[in-house]
Amino acid sequence: MSKAAEGAAPMVRARNVHKSFGPNEVLKGIDLDVAPGEVVVVLGPSGSGKSTFLRCINHLESIQRGFIEVDGEQIGYALRGTRLNRLSDHAIAVQRRKIGMVFQQFNLYPHMTALENVVEAPIGVHGQPRAEAQANAMELLARVGLAEKANAYPRQLSGGQQQRVAIARALAIRPKLMLFDEPTSALDPELVGEVLSVMRDLAKQGLTMIVVTHEIGFAREAADRVVFMDGGVVVEQGPPQDVLGNPQHPRTRLFLSRFIEKV
Amino acid sequence: MEISSGEAALRDVANAHQPPAWGRWLLWAFVLAVAANFAWIVAHNPHFGWPIVGQWFTEASILRGLGVTLGLTVVAMTLGTALGLVLAIARMSKDRLFGSLSGLFIWFFRGTPLLVQLIFWYNLSTLFPEIVLKIPFGPVLASWNTNDLITPMTAAIAGLSLNEAAYMAEIIRGGLLSVDKGQVEATDAFGMTRARALRRVIIPQAMRSIVPPTGNQLISMIKATSLVSVIAMADLLYSVQNVYNRTFEVIPMLMVAVIWYLIITSILNIVQGFIERYYARGERGTVSADKVPVRVEEPA
Ligand SMILES: Nc1ncnc2c1ncn2[C@@H]1O[C@H](COP(=O)(O)OP(=O)(O)OP(=O)(O)O)[C@@H](O)[C@H]1O
Ligand SMILES: [Mg+2]
């Protein structure tokens, strides 16, 4: 079921990515390609570096070795001839504008309504005319099932509704790549489904997505590829039926065995 | 389930009564009686000289002094807040140079008495007869005679606003630190510039903890302006002093000033309440989400 066009330039290209916090080496050489339109689900035990890797992709964290490219551009650096220059804060901000991100804690702007949250970046960062941005935002809010909550403030919404607004907010910048960091982990169990169903729709529509999650069911249904990380390296990856159904590595098996009762 | 009869109906909290609180009513009556009695005593005490208070309350020189006090407060507070914001942002920046310059400024202006600062500014010309704009160790670009620049007015504004900036910087920094880290992260992830993130996301949320201490500062400032009488600025207090130096009606004239100060602070308290409510929007329960009609502009 891979939608990844064979041989097309990858949307994400990560090579030998190393990241340490002080003496603590969290990423120990990650290689990963994500094709345009591909949905990659990253699984792994707590502390294995999943969030850190995701945050390196849009340079919320800087890496110490290797490189990451998104849409053919190296993130955080520019090669001038044979010299690799660090980019300015502003240039990095510009690079981030084509990458959407959804956080575990939603991080909606609490002093703005749902609609204002969604139009903030399109108007303020991408210079879209207000009327056009609002019409587009209403469409997106309708798409996540929240058209009638456009004027509600985040605190007046349930966790699941807040996360759906956060997804609409990230989609509003028309991202080439969407990063999800455990988007359902802060939600009550009965609210997880509504967020996953929105994400499944996005996956079907061909958005390139990297999703860190513990929802094995979502990985099985929506992922083109499952990546299993442990101890800062990619231990195993492949189509969901292989990695989830017939894991090769003992650590993958151990990790998945804890979810057996849930599956 | 329908609650209609028997004990269930009696227990229905919809029909509950509040038992009268006799103790509290008594306390209220007592406090009100004491207050009324005190007011009567003050009103009938001839030493307060209420007719004189009434006579001078809106006299031209007093109103001029009031104008100076209000004007100085507004100007010094505005300049102080603007500079304080810059200092707070500089102090929080990753840049070591800006951080330490800001820290040095705050250390000095909070560490010395305002009265001394005012006198210092007023007498600047004895220290530096000329103010010169030049490249360090290089040629002079422009120069001014200090006595022309420093009038009581400019000395008062400089002294009050630089001192205020140091305090406002710390208040604003505290407010910025109170904003959830995830908010900064979200603005970063969306590629917002630092300035826009501050203006649209961080400062509006910081305002909730900035406004109350700023109200405090503003009220202190109104009274701190009375210090400028030492450098011959004719503010409210200076104006009443001018009068009682001639008429020797010290207490009635001070009452004129006190009543004006109380009126201004009362108005400020009310305004602060409105501002706090504005920045509290988005808190649960302020608006009902379902009842607000959705208003969207049509694309042109
Ligand atoms: N800002 C930071 N400073 C220091 N250490 C950090 C920082 N962020 C993460 N770490 C460390 O990096 C390691 C990996 O963290 P990370 O959040 O990437 O794990 P994760 O795989 O996302 O785990 P979880 O499933 O619990 O979210 C952890 O040991 C964590 O303590
Ligand atoms: Mg994580």
PDB file of N, CA, C and O and ligand atoms in Angstrom, chain A residues 45-52 55 104 181-182 212 214, ligand 2:
ATOM      1  N   PRO A  45      10.338   2.518  23.176  1.00  0.00           N
ATOM      2  CA  PRO A  45      10.115   2.729  24.603  1.00  0.00           C
ATOM      3  C   PRO A  45      10.401   4.170  25.021  1.00  0.00           C
ATOM      4  O   PRO A  45      11.061   4.920  24.299  1.00  0.00           O
ATOM      5  N   SER A  46       9.904   4.548  26.185  1.00  0.00           N
ATOM      6  CA  SER A  46      10.123   5.883  26.726  1.00  0.00           C
ATOM      7  C   SER A  46      11.620   6.151  26.864  1.00  0.00           C
ATOM      8  O   SER A  46      12.374   5.291  27.293  1.00  0.00           O
ATOM      9  N   GLY A  47      12.048   7.340  26.452  1.00  0.00           N
ATOM     10  CA  GLY A  47      13.445   7.713  26.586  1.00  0.00           C
ATOM     11  C   GLY A  47      14.319   7.237  25.449  1.00  0.00           C
ATOM     12  O   GLY A  47      15.534   7.427  25.474  1.00  0.00           O
ATOM     13  N   SER A  48      13.706   6.632  24.406  1.00  0.00           N
ATOM     14  CA  SER A  48      14.526   6.108  23.316  1.00  0.00           C
ATOM     15  C   SER A  48      14.945   7.202  22.337  1.00  0.00           C
ATOM     16  O   SER A  48      15.734   6.951  21.438  1.00  0.00           O
ATOM     17  N   GLY A  49      14.418   8.424  22.509  1.00  0.00           N
ATOM     18  CA  GLY A  49      14.848   9.529  21.657  1.00  0.00           C
ATOM     19  C   GLY A  49      13.890   9.881  20.535  1.00  0.00           C
ATOM     20  O   GLY A  49      14.244  10.637  19.635  1.00  0.00           O
ATOM     21  N   LYS A  50      12.658   9.363  20.599  1.00  0.00           N
ATOM     22  CA  LYS A  50      11.688   9.635  19.524  1.00  0.00           C
ATOM     23  C   LYS A  50      11.359  11.111  19.421  1.00  0.00           C
ATOM     24  O   LYS A  50      11.420  11.709  18.345  1.00  0.00           O
ATOM     25  N   SER A  51      10.995  11.722  20.565  1.00  0.00           N
ATOM     26  CA  SER A  51      10.649  13.156  20.551  1.00  0.00           C
ATOM     27  C   SER A  51      11.850  13.979  20.126  1.00  0.00           C
ATOM     28  O   SER A  51      11.724  14.922  19.338  1.00  0.00           O
ATOM     29  N   THR A  52      13.006  13.624  20.651  1.00  0.00           N
ATOM     30  CA  THR A  52      14.214  14.377  20.327  1.00  0.00           C
ATOM     31  C   THR A  52      14.466  14.351  18.825  1.00  0.00           C
ATOM     32  O   THR A  52      14.746  15.390  18.219  1.00  0.00           O
ATOM     33  N   ARG A  55      12.075  16.602  17.025  1.00  0.00           N
ATOM     34  CA  ARG A  55      12.382  18.015  17.241  1.00  0.00           C
ATOM     35  C   ARG A  55      13.639  18.439  16.498  1.00  0.00           C
ATOM     36  O   ARG A  55      13.820  19.637  16.221  1.00  0.00           O
ATOM     37  N   GLN A 104       2.263  17.047  22.006  1.00  0.00           N
ATOM     38  CA  GLN A 104       1.558  16.231  22.994  1.00  0.00           C
ATOM     39  C   GLN A 104       0.633  17.094  23.864  1.00  0.00           C
ATOM     40  O   GLN A 104      -0.490  16.712  24.149  1.00  0.00           O
ATOM     41  N   ASP A 181       3.972  14.589  17.679  1.00  0.00           N
ATOM     42  CA  ASP A 181       4.670  14.004  18.828  1.00  0.00           C
ATOM     43  C   ASP A 181       3.654  13.533  19.860  1.00  0.00           C
ATOM     44  O   ASP A 181       3.132  14.328  20.632  1.00  0.00           O
ATOM     45  N   GLU A 182       3.378  12.243  19.870  1.00  0.00           N
ATOM     46  CA  GLU A 182       2.411  11.651  20.787  1.00  0.00           C
ATOM     47  C   GLU A 182       1.151  12.497  20.910  1.00  0.00           C
ATOM     48  O   GLU A 182       0.805  12.957  22.003  1.00  0.00           O
ATOM     49  N   VAL A 212       4.962  10.070  16.016  1.00  0.00           N
ATOM     50  CA  VAL A 212       5.431   9.335  17.188  1.00  0.00           C
ATOM     51  C   VAL A 212       4.201   9.021  18.022  1.00  0.00           C
ATOM     52  O   VAL A 212       3.432   9.929  18.355  1.00  0.00           O
ATOM     53  N   HIS A 214       2.076   5.770  20.659  1.00  0.00           N
ATOM     54  CA  HIS A 214       2.020   4.441  21.245  1.00  0.00           C
ATOM     55  C   HIS A 214       0.774   3.705  20.772  1.00  0.00           C
ATOM     56  O   HIS A 214       0.434   2.657  21.302  1.00  0.00           O
TER      57      HIS A 214
HETATM   58 MG    MG C   2       8.466  11.840  23.722  1.00  0.00          MG
END
